[in-house]
């Protein structure tokens, strides 16, 4: 059998054009909210240098990194380097961002819970200065 152990787990999905990402990021929806699951699951692929805006989730979010290297940062705290295999449990209403490193692409599965019909509140972009500071750590 062919060895696909290094192949991406998921294809890239559609380019995100909602204005809440810097750089090129892609979303592949994996599971829709339904009567049993009060969350959505998607695979988000970030090209090198791409990242989310700062944002919060009213009922939290879980990320499972499945490709590459990137960062997760909560406001006012040092950024965490994240890599394939890492699981990040993001509390409710904590301002944060996630994305690829300046030297690597990154992909994660995102499991995002709902409060009512809201699962994310978007805030300002992560500035070049903020992003460069993290990448120099
Ligand atoms: Mn998030």
CSV table of C-alpha atoms and ligand atoms in Angstrom, one decimal:
chain,number,residue,atom,x,y,z
A,1,UNK,CA,0.0,0.0,0.0
A,2,UNK,CA,1.2,3.6,-0.6
A,3,UNK,CA,2.5,5.4,2.4
A,4,UNK,CA,0.3,8.4,2.9
A,5,UNK,CA,1.5,9.2,6.5
A,6,UNK,CA,2.8,12.6,5.5
A,7,UNK,CA,-0.3,13.6,3.4
A,8,UNK,CA,-2.6,16.2,4.8
A,9,UNK,CA,-5.5,14.8,6.8
A,10,UNK,CA,-8.0,17.0,4.9
A,11,UNK,CA,-8.0,19.0,1.7
A,12,UNK,CA,-7.8,22.8,1.9
A,13,UNK,CA,-11.4,23.9,1.5
A,14,UNK,CA,-12.5,27.4,0.4
A,15,UNK,CA,-10.5,30.5,0.9
A,16,UNK,CA,-11.8,32.6,3.8
A,17,UNK,CA,-12.8,36.0,2.5
A,18,UNK,CA,-14.8,37.3,5.5
A,19,UNK,CA,-12.2,39.9,6.4
A,20,UNK,CA,-11.4,38.5,9.8
A,21,UNK,CA,-8.1,36.8,8.7
A,22,UNK,CA,-4.7,38.3,7.7
A,23,UNK,CA,-3.0,36.4,4.9
A,24,UNK,CA,-4.4,33.3,3.1
A,25,UNK,CA,-6.5,30.9,5.2
A,26,UNK,CA,-9.0,28.2,4.1
A,27,UNK,CA,-12.0,26.5,5.7
A,28,UNK,CA,-13.2,23.0,5.1
A,29,UNK,CA,-16.5,22.5,7.0
A,30,UNK,CA,-16.5,19.0,8.6
A,31,UNK,CA,-19.6,18.8,10.7
A,32,UNK,CA,-22.6,21.2,10.9
A,33,UNK,CA,-24.5,22.0,14.1
A,34,UNK,CA,-27.4,19.6,14.6
A,35,UNK,CA,-29.9,18.6,17.3
A,36,UNK,CA,-27.3,16.7,19.3
A,37,UNK,CA,-24.1,18.7,18.6
A,38,UNK,CA,-24.2,22.3,19.7
A,39,UNK,CA,-21.0,23.1,17.9
A,40,UNK,CA,-19.5,23.2,14.4
A,41,UNK,CA,-16.3,21.4,13.4
A,42,UNK,CA,-14.1,22.7,10.6
A,43,UNK,CA,-10.5,22.3,9.3
A,44,UNK,CA,-8.7,25.6,9.0
A,45,UNK,CA,-5.5,25.8,6.9
A,46,UNK,CA,-3.3,28.8,7.3
A,47,UNK,CA,-0.5,29.6,4.8
A,48,UNK,CA,2.8,30.9,6.2
A,49,UNK,CA,2.1,34.2,8.0
A,50,UNK,CA,-1.7,33.8,8.0
A,51,UNK,CA,-3.7,34.2,11.2
A,52,UNK,CA,-7.1,35.1,12.6
A,53,UNK,CA,-8.1,38.4,14.0
A,54,UNK,CA,-8.3,38.7,17.7
A,55,UNK,CA,-11.6,37.2,18.8
A,56,UNK,CA,-13.6,35.5,21.5
A,57,UNK,CA,-15.9,32.5,21.7
A,58,UNK,CA,-18.9,32.8,24.0
A,59,UNK,CA,-18.8,29.1,24.9
A,60,UNK,CA,-15.1,28.4,24.1
A,61,UNK,CA,-13.4,26.4,21.4
A,62,UNK,CA,-11.1,23.4,21.0
A,63,UNK,CA,-8.3,23.3,18.4
A,64,UNK,CA,-6.5,20.2,17.3
A,65,UNK,CA,-3.4,20.9,15.3
A,66,UNK,CA,-3.0,18.5,12.4
A,67,UNK,CA,-0.3,20.1,10.3
A,68,UNK,CA,2.7,22.4,10.7
A,69,UNK,CA,3.6,24.9,13.3
A,70,UNK,CA,1.9,28.1,14.5
A,71,UNK,CA,0.9,30.2,17.5
A,72,UNK,CA,-1.9,30.5,20.0
A,73,UNK,CA,-2.0,33.7,22.1
A,74,UNK,CA,-4.3,35.0,24.7
A,75,UNK,CA,-4.4,38.8,25.2
A,76,UNK,CA,-1.8,39.9,27.7
A,77,UNK,CA,0.0,36.6,27.8
A,78,UNK,CA,3.0,35.3,25.9
A,79,UNK,CA,2.1,33.3,22.7
A,80,UNK,CA,2.3,29.5,22.8
A,81,UNK,CA,4.0,27.7,19.9
A,82,UNK,CA,1.7,25.0,18.7
A,83,UNK,CA,2.4,22.1,16.4
A,84,UNK,CA,0.9,19.0,14.9
A,85,UNK,CA,-0.7,16.9,17.6
A,86,UNK,CA,-1.4,19.7,20.1
A,87,UNK,CA,-4.8,20.2,21.6
A,88,UNK,CA,-5.8,23.7,22.8
A,89,UNK,CA,-8.8,24.2,25.1
A,90,UNK,CA,-9.8,27.9,24.8
A,91,UNK,CA,-12.1,29.2,27.6
A,92,UNK,CA,-15.2,31.2,27.0
A,93,UNK,CA,-14.8,35.0,26.4
A,94,UNK,CA,-11.0,35.0,26.4
A,95,UNK,CA,-9.6,37.3,23.7
A,96,UNK,CA,-7.1,35.3,21.6
A,97,UNK,CA,-5.8,34.6,18.1
A,98,UNK,CA,-4.4,31.5,16.3
A,99,UNK,CA,-2.5,31.1,13.1
A,100,UNK,CA,0.6,29.9,11.3
A,101,UNK,CA,4.2,30.9,12.1
A,102,UNK,CA,6.1,33.2,9.8
A,103,UNK,CA,8.2,30.2,8.7
A,104,UNK,CA,5.6,27.4,8.5
A,105,UNK,CA,2.1,26.7,7.4
A,106,UNK,CA,-0.3,25.3,10.0
A,107,UNK,CA,-3.7,23.5,9.9
A,108,UNK,CA,-6.0,22.8,12.8
A,109,UNK,CA,-9.4,21.3,13.4
A,110,UNK,CA,-11.6,23.8,15.2
A,111,UNK,CA,-14.6,22.7,17.4
A,112,UNK,CA,-16.5,25.8,18.2
A,113,UNK,CA,-19.5,25.8,20.6
A,114,UNK,CA,-22.5,28.0,20.3
A,115,UNK,CA,-24.3,30.3,22.8
A,116,UNK,CA,-27.6,30.9,21.1
A,117,UNK,CA,-26.7,31.5,17.5
A,118,UNK,CA,-23.2,33.0,18.2
A,119,UNK,CA,-20.0,31.0,18.3
A,120,UNK,CA,-17.4,33.8,17.6
A,121,UNK,CA,-17.1,37.5,18.2
A,122,UNK,CA,-14.5,39.1,15.9
A,123,UNK,CA,-12.3,41.9,17.0
A,124,UNK,CA,-9.2,43.8,15.6
A,125,UNK,CA,-6.6,42.3,13.3
A,126,UNK,CA,-3.3,41.0,14.9
A,127,UNK,CA,-1.0,43.8,13.9
A,128,UNK,CA,2.3,43.2,12.1
A,129,UNK,CA,4.1,44.5,15.3
A,130,UNK,CA,2.2,42.0,17.5
A,131,UNK,CA,2.8,39.1,15.0
A,132,UNK,CA,6.5,40.0,14.5
A,133,UNK,CA,7.0,40.1,18.3
A,134,UNK,CA,5.6,36.6,18.7
A,135,UNK,CA,7.7,35.2,15.9
A,136,UNK,CA,10.9,36.6,17.5
A,137,UNK,CA,10.3,34.9,20.9
B,1,LIG,MN1,-10.6,30.9,18.3
